[in-house]
Amino acid sequence: MINRLLITVTLLFCALPSQAEDPNADDNPLQRFKNIGFHLGGLTEFYDAIQTDTAGHTRKFDLKPMIGGSTDIELNQAWSLVPEIDWVLPQNMGDGVMKNLFMVRLDGAWQGGEGWRLRIGTSLMVNNIKGSGGTRSVRNGGSTSNFYLPPESRTAVNNTLDFAAEAMYEQFAFRFQTYTYALFRNDRRQLSYALILTYYYDLENKP
């Protein structure tokens, strides 16, 4: 997983123009921090991959509440780096099992026009599940199967390749964000997506 993360980050940085291409670059690196973003949105995990009933229907829309924050680091007039941290609020999975998902993200953002931009990046998905143990019986056709519940806190970390389109108006933005798991594994590849509303606090015009 770490090797895939390094490859993804390397490709991202190779795709971005260097700071030297910006003739108006400021000598003070702090001036490159343009804003602070406050995010509110919803996440649909594993699109069309989780069965929701005995008829075989799968989940396509399930916006789990999420919040987060970010900042834009300007490289030049067209490109910015966007480090971001998001938190999907705790989810009760039933039978005393709680799930927390944290996203540690880095995007390269291309300002394609006055009111929109495209983003490509990567995330570390830190998934924590905590339970009190035991088993749960689930119907499986004409019989039942027992599934073991986690007896303690367990954490799994995955790396994703991310794409997004963002529409911007004044200090607000709306983003459609995708996260692709196991990009190079056809048998394990899965897609999640989020709809995110952002308020950008402008650091350039702060008092």
PDB file of N, CA, C and O in Angstrom, residues 70-129:
ATOM      1  N   SER A  70      -9.286  22.402   4.917  1.00  0.00           N
ATOM      2  CA  SER A  70      -8.205  22.369   3.935  1.00  0.00           C
ATOM      3  C   SER A  70      -7.601  23.760   3.800  1.00  0.00           C
ATOM      4  O   SER A  70      -8.091  24.733   4.381  1.00  0.00           O
ATOM      5  N   THR A  71      -6.536  23.840   3.008  1.00  0.00           N
ATOM      6  CA  THR A  71      -5.976  25.129   2.629  1.00  0.00           C
ATOM      7  C   THR A  71      -5.426  25.024   1.215  1.00  0.00           C
ATOM      8  O   THR A  71      -5.001  23.940   0.779  1.00  0.00           O
ATOM      9  N   ASP A  72      -5.472  26.126   0.470  1.00  0.00           N
ATOM     10  CA  ASP A  72      -4.894  26.187  -0.869  1.00  0.00           C
ATOM     11  C   ASP A  72      -3.493  26.795  -0.780  1.00  0.00           C
ATOM     12  O   ASP A  72      -3.319  27.888  -0.245  1.00  0.00           O
ATOM     13  N   ILE A  73      -2.504  26.068  -1.324  1.00  0.00           N
ATOM     14  CA  ILE A  73      -1.127  26.568  -1.402  1.00  0.00           C
ATOM     15  C   ILE A  73      -0.848  26.854  -2.869  1.00  0.00           C
ATOM     16  O   ILE A  73      -0.728  25.937  -3.686  1.00  0.00           O
ATOM     17  N   GLU A  74      -0.745  28.121  -3.223  1.00  0.00           N
ATOM     18  CA  GLU A  74      -0.625  28.510  -4.631  1.00  0.00           C
ATOM     19  C   GLU A  74       0.771  28.213  -5.164  1.00  0.00           C
ATOM     20  O   GLU A  74       1.779  28.597  -4.581  1.00  0.00           O
ATOM     21  N   LEU A  75       0.810  27.505  -6.300  1.00  0.00           N
ATOM     22  CA  LEU A  75       2.062  27.286  -7.007  1.00  0.00           C
ATOM     23  C   LEU A  75       2.264  28.324  -8.098  1.00  0.00           C
ATOM     24  O   LEU A  75       3.360  28.851  -8.281  1.00  0.00           O
ATOM     25  N   ASN A  76       1.211  28.583  -8.853  1.00  0.00           N
ATOM     26  CA  ASN A  76       1.202  29.664  -9.839  1.00  0.00           C
ATOM     27  C   ASN A  76      -0.252  30.024 -10.099  1.00  0.00           C
ATOM     28  O   ASN A  76      -1.137  29.604  -9.357  1.00  0.00           O
ATOM     29  N   GLN A  77      -0.519  30.794 -11.135  1.00  0.00           N
ATOM     30  CA  GLN A  77      -1.879  31.268 -11.371  1.00  0.00           C
ATOM     31  C   GLN A  77      -2.852  30.139 -11.703  1.00  0.00           C
ATOM     32  O   GLN A  77      -4.062  30.275 -11.490  1.00  0.00           O
ATOM     33  N   ALA A  78      -2.343  29.019 -12.191  1.00  0.00           N
ATOM     34  CA  ALA A  78      -3.226  27.934 -12.613  1.00  0.00           C
ATOM     35  C   ALA A  78      -3.296  26.786 -11.617  1.00  0.00           C
ATOM     36  O   ALA A  78      -4.319  26.106 -11.522  1.00  0.00           O
ATOM     37  N   TRP A  79      -2.229  26.550 -10.869  1.00  0.00           N
ATOM     38  CA  TRP A  79      -2.135  25.347 -10.044  1.00  0.00           C
ATOM     39  C   TRP A  79      -1.973  25.676  -8.568  1.00  0.00           C
ATOM     40  O   TRP A  79      -1.281  26.617  -8.195  1.00  0.00           O
ATOM     41  N   SER A  80      -2.617  24.831  -7.744  1.00  0.00           N
ATOM     42  CA  SER A  80      -2.465  24.912  -6.291  1.00  0.00           C
ATOM     43  C   SER A  80      -2.349  23.499  -5.726  1.00  0.00           C
ATOM     44  O   SER A  80      -2.880  22.544  -6.297  1.00  0.00           O
ATOM     45  N   LEU A  81      -1.666  23.397  -4.601  1.00  0.00           N
ATOM     46  CA  LEU A  81      -1.696  22.184  -3.798  1.00  0.00           C
ATOM     47  C   LEU A  81      -2.745  22.357  -2.711  1.00  0.00           C
ATOM     48  O   LEU A  81      -2.842  23.436  -2.105  1.00  0.00           O
ATOM     49  N   VAL A  82      -3.513  21.311  -2.450  1.00  0.00           N
ATOM     50  CA  VAL A  82      -4.596  21.412  -1.472  1.00  0.00           C
ATOM     51  C   VAL A  82      -4.496  20.254  -0.473  1.00  0.00           C
ATOM     52  O   VAL A  82      -5.045  19.170  -0.716  1.00  0.00           O
ATOM     53  N   PRO A  83      -3.783  20.437   0.638  1.00  0.00           N
ATOM     54  CA  PRO A  83      -3.855  19.441   1.710  1.00  0.00           C
ATOM     55  C   PRO A  83      -5.195  19.539   2.425  1.00  0.00           C
ATOM     56  O   PRO A  83      -5.728  20.635   2.607  1.00  0.00           O
ATOM     57  N   GLU A  84      -5.744  18.401   2.812  1.00  0.00           N
ATOM     58  CA  GLU A  84      -7.100  18.376   3.364  1.00  0.00           C
ATOM     59  C   GLU A  84      -7.245  17.221   4.353  1.00  0.00           C
ATOM     60  O   GLU A  84      -6.654  16.153   4.169  1.00  0.00           O
ATOM     61  N   ILE A  85      -8.018  17.443   5.401  1.00  0.00           N
ATOM     62  CA  ILE A  85      -8.376  16.395   6.354  1.00  0.00           C
ATOM     63  C   ILE A  85      -9.891  16.373   6.486  1.00  0.00           C
ATOM     64  O   ILE A  85     -10.517  17.415   6.703  1.00  0.00           O
ATOM     65  N   ASP A  86     -10.492  15.191   6.333  1.00  0.00           N
ATOM     66  CA  ASP A  86     -11.943  15.031   6.455  1.00  0.00           C
ATOM     67  C   ASP A  86     -12.250  13.936   7.461  1.00  0.00           C
ATOM     68  O   ASP A  86     -11.463  12.994   7.646  1.00  0.00           O
ATOM     69  N   TRP A  87     -13.415  14.050   8.072  1.00  0.00           N
ATOM     70  CA  TRP A  87     -13.870  13.071   9.065  1.00  0.00           C
ATOM     71  C   TRP A  87     -15.321  12.714   8.762  1.00  0.00           C
ATOM     72  O   TRP A  87     -16.188  13.587   8.760  1.00  0.00           O
ATOM     73  N   VAL A  88     -15.556  11.433   8.491  1.00  0.00           N
ATOM     74  CA  VAL A  88     -16.922  10.934   8.360  1.00  0.00           C
ATOM     75  C   VAL A  88     -17.420  10.653   9.776  1.00  0.00           C
ATOM     76  O   VAL A  88     -16.817   9.856  10.508  1.00  0.00           O
ATOM     77  N   LEU A  89     -18.498  11.308  10.176  1.00  0.00           N
ATOM     78  CA  LEU A  89     -18.955  11.229  11.554  1.00  0.00           C
ATOM     79  C   LEU A  89     -19.241   9.785  11.961  1.00  0.00           C
ATOM     80  O   LEU A  89     -19.590   8.950  11.118  1.00  0.00           O
ATOM     81  N   PRO A  90     -19.069   9.466  13.255  1.00  0.00           N
ATOM     82  CA  PRO A  90     -19.202   8.073  13.716  1.00  0.00           C
ATOM     83  C   PRO A  90     -20.511   7.435  13.277  1.00  0.00           C
ATOM     84  O   PRO A  90     -21.581   8.048  13.344  1.00  0.00           O
ATOM     85  N   GLN A  91     -20.407   6.193  12.826  1.00  0.00           N
ATOM     86  CA  GLN A  91     -21.564   5.455  12.338  1.00  0.00           C
ATOM     87  C   GLN A  91     -21.825   4.241  13.228  1.00  0.00           C
ATOM     88  O   GLN A  91     -20.900   3.470  13.514  1.00  0.00           O
ATOM     89  N   ASN A  92     -23.062   4.096  13.648  1.00  0.00           N
ATOM     90  CA  ASN A  92     -23.469   2.929  14.428  1.00  0.00           C
ATOM     91  C   ASN A  92     -23.828   1.810  13.455  1.00  0.00           C
ATOM     92  O   ASN A  92     -24.822   1.886  12.730  1.00  0.00           O
ATOM     93  N   MET A  93     -23.012   0.768  13.437  1.00  0.00           N
ATOM     94  CA  MET A  93     -23.198  -0.333  12.504  1.00  0.00           C
ATOM     95  C   MET A  93     -24.132  -1.411  13.055  1.00  0.00           C
ATOM     96  O   MET A  93     -24.394  -2.407  12.393  1.00  0.00           O
ATOM     97  N   GLY A  94     -24.646  -1.200  14.273  1.00  0.00           N
ATOM     98  CA  GLY A  94     -25.498  -2.190  14.904  1.00  0.00           C
ATOM     99  C   GLY A  94     -24.712  -3.157  15.753  1.00  0.00           C
ATOM    100  O   GLY A  94     -23.493  -3.335  15.572  1.00  0.00           O
ATOM    101  N   ASP A  95     -25.382  -3.787  16.719  1.00  0.00           N
ATOM    102  CA  ASP A  95     -24.754  -4.779  17.599  1.00  0.00           C
ATOM    103  C   ASP A  95     -23.558  -4.207  18.348  1.00  0.00           C
ATOM    104  O   ASP A  95     -22.569  -4.918  18.599  1.00  0.00           O
ATOM    105  N   GLY A  96     -23.627  -2.928  18.686  1.00  0.00           N
ATOM    106  CA  GLY A  96     -22.564  -2.312  19.473  1.00  0.00           C
ATOM    107  C   GLY A  96     -21.296  -2.000  18.712  1.00  0.00           C
ATOM    108  O   GLY A  96     -20.258  -1.717  19.319  1.00  0.00           O
ATOM    109  N   VAL A  97     -21.344  -2.025  17.377  1.00  0.00           N
ATOM    110  CA  VAL A  97     -20.160  -1.752  16.552  1.00  0.00           C
ATOM    111  C   VAL A  97     -20.219  -0.309  16.049  1.00  0.00           C
ATOM    112  O   VAL A  97     -21.217   0.115  15.458  1.00  0.00           O
ATOM    113  N   MET A  98     -19.139   0.457  16.290  1.00  0.00           N
ATOM    114  CA  MET A  98     -19.032   1.843  15.838  1.00  0.00           C
ATOM    115  C   MET A  98     -17.896   1.958  14.826  1.00  0.00           C
ATOM    116  O   MET A  98     -16.850   1.312  14.973  1.00  0.00           O
ATOM    117  N   LYS A  99     -18.122   2.797  13.818  1.00  0.00           N
ATOM    118  CA  LYS A  99     -17.123   2.986  12.761  1.00  0.00           C
ATOM    119  C   LYS A  99     -16.783   4.459  12.619  1.00  0.00           C
ATOM    120  O   LYS A  99     -17.659   5.320  12.607  1.00  0.00           O
ATOM    121  N   ASN A 100     -15.475   4.741  12.540  1.00  0.00           N
ATOM    122  CA  ASN A 100     -14.975   6.088  12.266  1.00  0.00           C
ATOM    123  C   ASN A 100     -14.088   6.037  11.036  1.00  0.00           C
ATOM    124  O   ASN A 100     -13.254   5.124  10.902  1.00  0.00           O
ATOM    125  N   LEU A 101     -14.250   7.010  10.143  1.00  0.00           N
ATOM    126  CA  LEU A 101     -13.409   7.088   8.952  1.00  0.00           C
ATOM    127  C   LEU A 101     -12.791   8.476   8.862  1.00  0.00           C
ATOM    128  O   LEU A 101     -13.502   9.481   8.857  1.00  0.00           O
ATOM    129  N   PHE A 102     -11.455   8.509   8.793  1.00  0.00           N
ATOM    130  CA  PHE A 102     -10.710   9.754   8.621  1.00  0.00           C
ATOM    131  C   PHE A 102      -9.994   9.712   7.272  1.00  0.00           C
ATOM    132  O   PHE A 102      -9.486   8.670   6.865  1.00  0.00           O
ATOM    133  N   MET A 103      -9.974  10.858   6.590  1.00  0.00           N
ATOM    134  CA  MET A 103      -9.284  10.972   5.306  1.00  0.00           C
ATOM    135  C   MET A 103      -8.179  12.026   5.422  1.00  0.00           C
ATOM    136  O   MET A 103      -8.439  13.177   5.763  1.00  0.00           O
ATOM    137  N   VAL A 104      -6.956  11.607   5.138  1.00  0.00           N
ATOM    138  CA  VAL A 104      -5.824  12.534   5.069  1.00  0.00           C
ATOM    139  C   VAL A 104      -5.469  12.657   3.595  1.00  0.00           C
ATOM    140  O   VAL A 104      -5.009  11.695   2.981  1.00  0.00           O
ATOM    141  N   ARG A 105      -5.666  13.858   3.009  1.00  0.00           N
ATOM    142  CA  ARG A 105      -5.688  13.988   1.565  1.00  0.00           C
ATOM    143  C   ARG A 105      -4.685  15.037   1.069  1.00  0.00           C
ATOM    144  O   ARG A 105      -4.305  15.953   1.792  1.00  0.00           O
ATOM    145  N   LEU A 106      -4.303  14.887  -0.204  1.00  0.00           N
ATOM    146  CA  LEU A 106      -3.500  15.897  -0.899  1.00  0.00           C
ATOM    147  C   LEU A 106      -3.940  15.933  -2.350  1.00  0.00           C
ATOM    148  O   LEU A 106      -3.914  14.905  -3.039  1.00  0.00           O
ATOM    149  N   ASP A 107      -4.363  17.112  -2.819  1.00  0.00           N
ATOM    150  CA  ASP A 107      -4.794  17.304  -4.206  1.00  0.00           C
ATOM    151  C   ASP A 107      -3.893  18.301  -4.911  1.00  0.00           C
ATOM    152  O   ASP A 107      -3.358  19.231  -4.301  1.00  0.00           O
ATOM    153  N   GLY A 108      -3.784  18.134  -6.229  1.00  0.00           N
ATOM    154  CA  GLY A 108      -3.325  19.186  -7.110  1.00  0.00           C
ATOM    155  C   GLY A 108      -4.556  19.764  -7.804  1.00  0.00           C
ATOM    156  O   GLY A 108      -5.344  19.005  -8.383  1.00  0.00           O
ATOM    157  N   ALA A 109      -4.768  21.070  -7.699  1.00  0.00           N
ATOM    158  CA  ALA A 109      -5.982  21.704  -8.243  1.00  0.00           C
ATOM    159  C   ALA A 109      -5.605  22.609  -9.406  1.00  0.00           C
ATOM    160  O   ALA A 109      -4.735  23.480  -9.280  1.00  0.00           O
ATOM    161  N   TRP A 110      -6.291  22.406 -10.541  1.00  0.00           N
ATOM    162  CA  TRP A 110      -6.076  23.218 -11.750  1.00  0.00           C
ATOM    163  C   TRP A 110      -7.260  24.150 -11.942  1.00  0.00           C
ATOM    164  O   TRP A 110      -8.394  23.714 -12.073  1.00  0.00           O
ATOM    165  N   GLN A 111      -6.976  25.446 -11.927  1.00  0.00           N
ATOM    166  CA  GLN A 111      -8.016  26.451 -12.094  1.00  0.00           C
ATOM    167  C   GLN A 111      -8.335  26.586 -13.580  1.00  0.00           C
ATOM    168  O   GLN A 111      -7.662  27.282 -14.328  1.00  0.00           O
ATOM    169  N   GLY A 112      -9.392  25.896 -14.005  1.00  0.00           N
ATOM    170  CA  GLY A 112      -9.697  25.871 -15.429  1.00  0.00           C
ATOM    171  C   GLY A 112     -10.423  27.096 -15.937  1.00  0.00           C
ATOM    172  O   GLY A 112     -10.399  27.392 -17.126  1.00  0.00           O
ATOM    173  N   GLY A 113     -11.075  27.843 -15.033  1.00  0.00           N
ATOM    174  CA  GLY A 113     -11.820  29.027 -15.444  1.00  0.00           C
ATOM    175  C   GLY A 113     -12.189  29.868 -14.236  1.00  0.00           C
ATOM    176  O   GLY A 113     -11.795  29.579 -13.108  1.00  0.00           O
ATOM    177  N   GLU A 114     -12.983  30.888 -14.482  1.00  0.00           N
ATOM    178  CA  GLU A 114     -13.352  31.836 -13.431  1.00  0.00           C
ATOM    179  C   GLU A 114     -14.052  31.179 -12.264  1.00  0.00           C
ATOM    180  O   GLU A 114     -13.786  31.482 -11.108  1.00  0.00           O
ATOM    181  N   GLY A 115     -14.959  30.230 -12.523  1.00  0.00           N
ATOM    182  CA  GLY A 115     -15.759  29.677 -11.454  1.00  0.00           C
ATOM    183  C   GLY A 115     -15.665  28.175 -11.294  1.00  0.00           C
ATOM    184  O   GLY A 115     -16.550  27.558 -10.697  1.00  0.00           O
ATOM    185  N   TRP A 116     -14.589  27.567 -11.782  1.00  0.00           N
ATOM    186  CA  TRP A 116     -14.482  26.117 -11.635  1.00  0.00           C
ATOM    187  C   TRP A 116     -13.027  25.672 -11.675  1.00  0.00           C
ATOM    188  O   TRP A 116     -12.154  26.383 -12.168  1.00  0.00           O
ATOM    189  N   ARG A 117     -12.800  24.487 -11.111  1.00  0.00           N
ATOM    190  CA  ARG A 117     -11.474  23.886 -11.180  1.00  0.00           C
ATOM    191  C   ARG A 117     -11.593  22.366 -11.069  1.00  0.00           C
ATOM    192  O   ARG A 117     -12.597  21.834 -10.604  1.00  0.00           O
ATOM    193  N   LEU A 118     -10.553  21.676 -11.538  1.00  0.00           N
ATOM    194  CA  LEU A 118     -10.459  20.231 -11.466  1.00  0.00           C
ATOM    195  C   LEU A 118      -9.345  19.846 -10.501  1.00  0.00           C
ATOM    196  O   LEU A 118      -8.343  20.560 -10.383  1.00  0.00           O
ATOM    197  N   ARG A 119      -9.553  18.703  -9.820  1.00  0.00           N
ATOM    198  CA  ARG A 119      -8.585  18.280  -8.817  1.00  0.00           C
ATOM    199  C   ARG A 119      -8.219  16.808  -9.017  1.00  0.00           C
ATOM    200  O   ARG A 119      -9.062  15.982  -9.349  1.00  0.00           O
ATOM    201  N   ILE A 120      -6.943  16.498  -8.821  1.00  0.00           N
ATOM    202  CA  ILE A 120      -6.461  15.120  -8.816  1.00  0.00           C
ATOM    203  C   ILE A 120      -5.575  14.965  -7.595  1.00  0.00           C
ATOM    204  O   ILE A 120      -4.805  15.870  -7.254  1.00  0.00           O
ATOM    205  N   GLY A 121      -5.712  13.818  -6.913  1.00  0.00           N
ATOM    206  CA  GLY A 121      -4.924  13.660  -5.701  1.00  0.00           C
ATOM    207  C   GLY A 121      -4.977  12.254  -5.160  1.00  0.00           C
ATOM    208  O   GLY A 121      -5.316  11.296  -5.860  1.00  0.00           O
ATOM    209  N   THR A 122      -4.648  12.133  -3.884  1.00  0.00           N
ATOM    210  CA  THR A 122      -4.610  10.854  -3.221  1.00  0.00           C
ATOM    211  C   THR A 122      -5.034  11.018  -1.771  1.00  0.00           C
ATOM    212  O   THR A 122      -4.931  12.105  -1.200  1.00  0.00           O
ATOM    213  N   SER A 123      -5.545   9.926  -1.196  1.00  0.00           N
ATOM    214  CA  SER A 123      -5.983   9.940   0.201  1.00  0.00           C
ATOM    215  C   SER A 123      -5.434   8.735   0.941  1.00  0.00           C
ATOM    216  O   SER A 123      -5.259   7.656   0.363  1.00  0.00           O
ATOM    217  N   LEU A 124      -5.184   8.933   2.233  1.00  0.00           N
ATOM    218  CA  LEU A 124      -5.038   7.828   3.161  1.00  0.00           C
ATOM    219  C   LEU A 124      -6.363   7.709   3.902  1.00  0.00           C
ATOM    220  O   LEU A 124      -6.773   8.635   4.606  1.00  0.00           O
ATOM    221  N   MET A 125      -7.050   6.597   3.723  1.00  0.00           N
ATOM    222  CA  MET A 125      -8.313   6.335   4.391  1.00  0.00           C
ATOM    223  C   MET A 125      -8.036   5.542   5.662  1.00  0.00           C
ATOM    224  O   MET A 125      -7.623   4.375   5.597  1.00  0.00           O
ATOM    225  N   VAL A 126      -8.243   6.190   6.805  1.00  0.00           N
ATOM    226  CA  VAL A 126      -7.985   5.558   8.102  1.00  0.00           C
ATOM    227  C   VAL A 126      -9.329   5.139   8.683  1.00  0.00           C
ATOM    228  O   VAL A 126     -10.108   5.973   9.145  1.00  0.00           O
ATOM    229  N   ASN A 127      -9.594   3.846   8.651  1.00  0.00           N
ATOM    230  CA  ASN A 127     -10.900   3.305   9.017  1.00  0.00           C
ATOM    231  C   ASN A 127     -10.791   2.579  10.360  1.00  0.00           C
ATOM    232  O   ASN A 127     -10.091   1.568  10.473  1.00  0.00           O
ATOM    233  N   ASN A 128     -11.474   3.093  11.378  1.00  0.00           N
ATOM    234  CA  ASN A 128     -11.433   2.499  12.708  1.00  0.00           C
ATOM    235  C   ASN A 128     -12.797   1.890  13.048  1.00  0.00           C
ATOM    236  O   ASN A 128     -13.828   2.546  12.916  1.00  0.00           O
ATOM    237  N   ILE A 129     -12.783   0.633  13.476  1.00  0.00           N
ATOM    238  CA  ILE A 129     -14.003  -0.069  13.882  1.00  0.00           C
ATOM    239  C   ILE A 129     -13.810  -0.554  15.320  1.00  0.00           C
ATOM    240  O   ILE A 129     -12.795  -1.173  15.652  1.00  0.00           O
TER     241      ILE A 129
END
